[in-house]
Amino acid sequence: MGLPRFNLHRPQTVDEAVALLNQHAGSAQIYMGGTELLLLMKRGLARPEHLIDCKSVAELGELNLNGGGDWSIGAGVTHRRLELDVDMARLLPSFVELEQHLANVRVRNVGTLGGNLCFAEPHSDPATLLIALGATAEIASPTGRRHVPLEDFFVWAFTTVIEPNEVLTRVLIPPLEENSSVRFERLAFRDRPAANLAYVRRDDTHRIVAGAVGTKPQRLREAETVAAGGGNSAAIFAAATAEVEPVEDASLEVDYKRHLIGVLAKRAVASV
């Protein structure tokens, strides 16, 4: 199945990419790894007249976990690079482990973190852990740059807050303190996450996020309160199952998804 015809543009900067999106408003699409976009185009589900290839935009490929301030992951950084980076392994081993189970090596070699987040596939792992880590998305637009907490980045399945003339530039993560704890749990079905859950504790702050069971990742604030209060496993399970908002799909029923999230929440909190 071949690709439809399109015009290819190769900007060298983020500003050039934004300008191209404005110039070809409504008919242009950012292209990085293309693991999702090219498949949609081959199936006739996406027909952009202009592809804006941003692989040469150096800023999008920057990965900086040592510069002081927030850790920064460029939107164009591949999953494979995150999987193999020594600083990621030292500072965020849970994220490295997550990446090791994402799709397959061929996909990880070309697929990017930014592409994964912008596609907003509900059955995905990275967003769940990043939200629990308190990450922020930096977005470039014609009027400058804005920052959106990643928990507000996703609107619905396959829908984000990014406007047609905007580009996701990087993800910012507040550094973890030495006494912080990070836990990521997942259950897979046919190589896709059927349910996942991230738990991050920073001093007295607890964040619990459920993913892959609804239309977008969800903060479980009641479960966070129970965890902060030292609630036992049964209380964590009850809070998580009561609060999560799963949707039924071809694989799993709603009640079973609730149960899975409860089990993962209990397991995550008990392990730190």
Short mmCIF file of C-alpha atoms in Angstrom, two decimals:
data_model
loop_
_atom_site.label_atom_id
_atom_site.label_comp_id
_atom_site.label_asym_id
_atom_site.label_seq_id
_atom_site.Cartn_x
_atom_site.Cartn_y
_atom_site.Cartn_z
CA MET A 1 0.00 0.00 0.00
CA GLY A 2 1.68 3.20 -1.18
CA LEU A 3 1.73 6.70 0.21
CA PRO A 4 -0.37 9.48 -1.33
CA ARG A 5 1.56 12.31 -2.98
CA PHE A 6 2.81 15.14 -0.75
CA ASN A 7 5.29 18.02 -0.65
CA LEU A 8 8.25 17.58 1.71
CA HIS A 9 9.79 20.47 3.66
CA ARG A 10 12.93 20.28 5.81
CA PRO A 11 13.19 23.23 8.23
CA GLN A 12 16.35 23.74 10.26
CA THR A 13 14.77 25.56 13.22
CA VAL A 14 11.58 25.44 15.25
CA ASP A 15 10.63 28.92 14.00
CA GLU A 16 10.92 27.72 10.40
CA ALA A 17 8.70 24.73 11.19
CA VAL A 18 6.07 26.96 12.78
CA ALA A 19 6.20 29.33 9.80
CA LEU A 20 5.63 26.41 7.42
CA LEU A 21 2.64 25.23 9.44
CA ASN A 22 1.15 28.72 9.13
CA GLN A 23 1.99 29.01 5.45
CA HIS A 24 0.23 25.72 4.70
CA ALA A 25 -2.48 26.01 7.33
CA GLY A 26 -4.82 23.06 7.42
CA SER A 27 -2.83 20.95 4.96
CA ALA A 28 0.50 20.39 6.75
CA GLN A 29 1.70 17.86 9.29
CA ILE A 30 4.87 17.64 11.37
CA TYR A 31 6.90 14.52 10.57
CA MET A 32 9.60 13.01 12.77
CA GLY A 33 9.77 9.23 13.12
CA GLY A 34 6.57 8.64 11.20
CA THR A 35 5.76 5.38 12.98
CA GLU A 36 2.09 6.36 13.29
CA LEU A 37 1.68 9.06 10.63
CA LEU A 38 2.99 7.06 7.68
CA LEU A 39 0.79 4.12 8.61
CA LEU A 40 -2.28 6.38 8.68
CA MET A 41 -1.30 7.84 5.32
CA LYS A 42 -0.85 4.39 3.78
CA ARG A 43 -4.33 3.44 4.96
CA GLY A 44 -5.84 6.64 3.60
CA LEU A 45 -6.78 7.92 7.06
CA ALA A 46 -4.50 10.97 6.79
CA ARG A 47 -3.79 12.96 3.62
CA PRO A 48 -1.56 15.94 4.43
CA GLU A 49 -0.49 17.84 1.33
CA HIS A 50 2.70 18.98 3.08
CA LEU A 51 4.97 17.01 5.41
CA ILE A 52 7.31 19.11 7.52
CA ASP A 53 10.28 16.87 8.28
CA CYS A 54 11.80 18.15 11.53
CA LYS A 55 14.55 15.58 11.96
CA SER A 56 17.15 18.24 11.11
CA VAL A 57 15.92 20.66 13.78
CA ALA A 58 18.76 20.35 16.30
CA GLU A 59 16.78 21.79 19.20
CA LEU A 60 14.23 18.99 19.04
CA GLY A 61 16.97 16.38 19.45
CA GLU A 62 18.44 17.82 22.64
CA LEU A 63 18.50 15.67 25.77
CA ASN A 64 19.77 17.41 28.90
CA LEU A 65 19.55 15.95 32.37
CA ASN A 66 22.68 17.64 33.75
CA GLY A 67 22.30 21.37 33.13
CA GLY A 68 20.63 22.37 36.39
CA GLY A 69 16.97 23.19 36.61
CA ASP A 70 14.39 20.97 34.95
CA TRP A 71 15.45 17.88 33.05
CA SER A 72 14.74 18.41 29.37
CA ILE A 73 13.85 15.85 26.70
CA GLY A 74 13.50 17.19 23.17
CA ALA A 75 10.39 16.16 21.28
CA GLY A 76 12.56 14.60 18.58
CA VAL A 77 14.53 12.31 20.91
CA THR A 78 13.92 8.69 19.92
CA HIS A 79 12.73 5.99 22.30
CA ARG A 80 15.89 4.01 21.61
CA ARG A 81 18.07 6.92 22.65
CA LEU A 82 16.14 7.26 25.90
CA GLU A 83 16.44 3.53 26.46
CA LEU A 84 20.25 3.61 26.09
CA ASP A 85 21.13 6.98 27.65
CA VAL A 86 23.39 6.61 30.69
CA ASP A 87 21.97 9.66 32.45
CA MET A 88 18.43 8.35 32.02
CA ALA A 89 19.54 5.02 33.46
CA ARG A 90 21.06 6.78 36.47
CA LEU A 91 18.32 9.32 37.14
CA LEU A 92 15.15 7.73 35.76
CA PRO A 93 15.66 3.95 35.61
CA SER A 94 11.88 3.38 35.68
CA PHE A 95 11.54 5.37 32.46
CA VAL A 96 14.34 3.37 30.83
CA GLU A 97 12.58 0.13 31.78
CA LEU A 98 9.35 1.51 30.32
CA GLU A 99 11.10 2.30 27.05
CA GLN A 100 12.58 -1.19 26.86
CA HIS A 101 9.06 -2.61 26.65
CA LEU A 102 7.71 -0.06 24.17
CA ALA A 103 6.77 -1.72 20.85
CA ASN A 104 9.95 -3.23 19.34
CA VAL A 105 13.51 -2.12 18.59
CA ARG A 106 12.67 -1.15 15.00
CA VAL A 107 9.95 1.22 16.21
CA ARG A 108 12.08 2.56 19.08
CA ASN A 109 14.92 3.35 16.68
CA VAL A 110 12.79 5.84 14.71
CA GLY A 111 9.81 6.70 16.92
CA THR A 112 10.15 9.83 19.07
CA LEU A 113 8.85 10.79 22.48
CA GLY A 114 7.18 13.89 21.02
CA GLY A 115 5.46 11.87 18.33
CA ASN A 116 4.17 9.43 20.91
CA LEU A 117 2.71 12.21 23.06
CA CYS A 118 1.21 14.16 20.15
CA PHE A 119 -0.46 11.10 18.68
CA ALA A 120 -2.18 10.64 22.07
CA GLU A 121 -2.86 6.96 21.63
CA PRO A 122 -4.74 5.93 24.82
CA HIS A 123 -2.92 2.58 24.98
CA SER A 124 0.51 4.09 25.57
CA ASP A 125 2.98 4.08 28.44
CA PRO A 126 5.21 7.22 28.43
CA ALA A 127 2.49 9.79 29.18
CA THR A 128 1.37 7.97 32.32
CA LEU A 129 4.77 8.08 33.96
CA LEU A 130 5.58 11.60 32.74
CA ILE A 131 2.37 12.98 34.25
CA ALA A 132 3.19 11.30 37.55
CA LEU A 133 6.63 12.92 37.39
CA GLY A 134 4.98 16.34 37.08
CA ALA A 135 6.24 16.92 33.53
CA THR A 136 5.41 19.98 31.45
CA ALA A 137 5.11 20.28 27.67
CA GLU A 138 6.78 23.23 25.95
CA ILE A 139 4.91 24.27 22.81
CA ALA A 140 6.10 26.73 20.16
CA SER A 141 3.57 28.92 18.35
CA PRO A 142 3.71 32.00 16.11
CA THR A 143 3.42 34.21 19.21
CA GLY A 144 6.11 32.52 21.29
CA ARG A 145 6.28 29.54 23.61
CA ARG A 146 3.86 28.31 26.21
CA HIS A 147 4.09 25.65 28.89
CA VAL A 148 1.29 23.19 29.61
CA PRO A 149 1.31 20.67 32.47
CA LEU A 150 1.30 17.30 30.78
CA GLU A 151 -1.77 16.25 32.76
CA ASP A 152 -3.64 19.01 30.87
CA PHE A 153 -2.02 18.21 27.52
CA PHE A 154 -4.40 15.39 26.56
CA VAL A 155 -7.99 16.30 25.72
CA TRP A 156 -9.36 12.95 24.53
CA ALA A 157 -8.21 9.92 22.61
CA PHE A 158 -5.89 11.07 19.80
CA THR A 159 -6.51 14.72 20.74
CA THR A 160 -4.21 17.19 22.51
CA VAL A 161 -4.17 20.92 23.23
CA ILE A 162 -1.69 21.59 20.42
CA GLU A 163 -3.12 23.90 17.77
CA PRO A 164 -2.57 23.24 14.04
CA ASN A 165 0.11 25.97 13.87
CA GLU A 166 2.07 24.80 16.94
CA VAL A 167 4.99 22.45 17.55
CA LEU A 168 5.81 20.46 20.67
CA THR A 169 9.45 21.30 21.38
CA ARG A 170 10.36 19.45 24.56
CA VAL A 171 9.20 17.87 27.80
CA LEU A 172 10.44 19.32 31.09
CA ILE A 173 10.65 17.19 34.24
CA PRO A 174 11.32 18.57 37.72
CA PRO A 175 14.45 16.78 39.02
CA LEU A 176 13.89 14.03 41.55
CA GLU A 177 15.31 14.41 45.02
CA GLU A 178 17.42 11.59 46.48
CA ASN A 179 14.59 10.40 48.73
CA SER A 180 12.02 10.33 45.92
CA SER A 181 10.41 7.07 44.82
CA VAL A 182 9.19 6.18 41.33
CA ARG A 183 7.20 3.13 40.37
CA PHE A 184 5.68 2.13 37.03
CA GLU A 185 3.44 -0.90 36.64
CA ARG A 186 1.88 -2.26 33.46
CA LEU A 187 -0.06 -5.22 32.14
CA ALA A 188 0.19 -5.94 28.44
CA PHE A 189 -2.23 -7.68 26.09
CA ARG A 190 -0.96 -8.62 22.63
CA ASP A 191 2.10 -6.36 23.08
CA ARG A 192 -0.04 -3.32 23.93
CA PRO A 193 -0.58 -2.02 27.47
CA ALA A 194 -3.99 -3.12 28.74
CA ALA A 195 -3.47 -1.07 31.90
CA ASN A 196 -0.63 0.91 33.40
CA LEU A 197 -0.08 2.96 36.52
CA ALA A 198 2.63 5.29 37.75
CA TYR A 199 3.30 6.30 41.33
CA VAL A 200 5.77 9.03 42.26
CA ARG A 201 6.47 10.20 45.81
CA ARG A 202 8.45 13.39 46.42
CA ASP A 203 8.73 14.06 50.16
CA ASP A 204 5.06 14.48 51.22
CA THR A 205 3.73 14.79 47.66
CA HIS A 206 2.16 11.71 46.09
CA ARG A 207 1.06 11.41 42.45
CA ILE A 208 -0.79 8.39 41.07
CA VAL A 209 -1.72 8.22 37.39
CA ALA A 210 -3.68 5.49 35.59
CA GLY A 211 -3.32 4.94 31.86
CA ALA A 212 -4.32 2.69 28.95
CA VAL A 213 -7.80 2.06 30.34
CA GLY A 214 -9.62 5.27 29.33
CA THR A 215 -9.52 7.94 26.69
CA LYS A 216 -6.46 9.58 28.28
CA PRO A 217 -4.23 9.22 31.36
CA GLN A 218 -5.98 10.11 34.62
CA ARG A 219 -4.69 11.45 37.94
CA LEU A 220 -6.18 9.44 40.81
CA ARG A 221 -6.34 12.22 43.38
CA GLU A 222 -8.37 10.35 45.98
CA ALA A 223 -5.91 7.48 45.85
CA GLU A 224 -3.09 10.03 46.20
CA THR A 225 -4.74 11.34 49.38
CA VAL A 226 -5.06 7.84 50.78
CA ALA A 227 -1.39 7.12 49.99
CA ALA A 228 -0.29 10.39 51.61
CA GLY A 229 -2.24 9.46 54.71
CA GLY A 230 -0.53 6.11 54.99
CA GLY A 231 -3.54 4.09 53.91
CA ASN A 232 -3.14 0.34 53.69
CA SER A 233 -3.27 -1.75 50.53
CA ALA A 234 -6.99 -2.36 50.79
CA ALA A 235 -7.69 1.37 51.06
CA ILE A 236 -5.44 2.14 48.06
CA PHE A 237 -7.20 -0.55 46.02
CA ALA A 238 -10.64 0.76 46.95
CA ALA A 239 -9.78 4.39 46.20
CA ALA A 240 -8.20 3.61 42.84
CA THR A 241 -11.00 1.34 41.63
CA ALA A 242 -13.67 3.84 42.69
CA GLU A 243 -11.99 6.82 41.04
CA VAL A 244 -10.64 5.54 37.72
CA GLU A 245 -12.81 6.14 34.66
CA PRO A 246 -12.16 3.32 32.17
CA VAL A 247 -13.95 2.76 28.88
CA GLU A 248 -14.84 -0.62 27.45
CA ASP A 249 -13.04 -1.81 24.35
CA ALA A 250 -12.74 -4.99 22.31
CA SER A 251 -10.26 -6.48 24.78
CA LEU A 252 -11.49 -5.75 28.30
CA GLU A 253 -14.67 -4.80 30.13
CA VAL A 254 -14.92 -1.72 32.36
CA ASP A 255 -15.16 -3.61 35.65
CA TYR A 256 -12.09 -5.67 34.86
CA LYS A 257 -10.14 -2.54 33.96
CA ARG A 258 -11.13 -1.00 37.30
CA HIS A 259 -9.89 -4.12 39.05
CA LEU A 260 -6.57 -4.02 37.17
CA ILE A 261 -5.93 -0.41 38.13
CA GLY A 262 -6.71 -1.21 41.75
CA VAL A 263 -4.24 -4.07 41.71
CA LEU A 264 -1.52 -1.98 40.05
CA ALA A 265 -2.06 0.91 42.48
CA LYS A 266 -1.85 -1.39 45.48
CA ARG A 267 1.29 -3.01 44.08
CA ALA A 268 2.97 0.29 43.24
CA VAL A 269 2.38 1.99 46.58
CA ALA A 270 3.33 -1.10 48.57
CA SER A 271 6.65 -1.41 46.74
CA VAL A 272 8.12 1.96 47.78
#
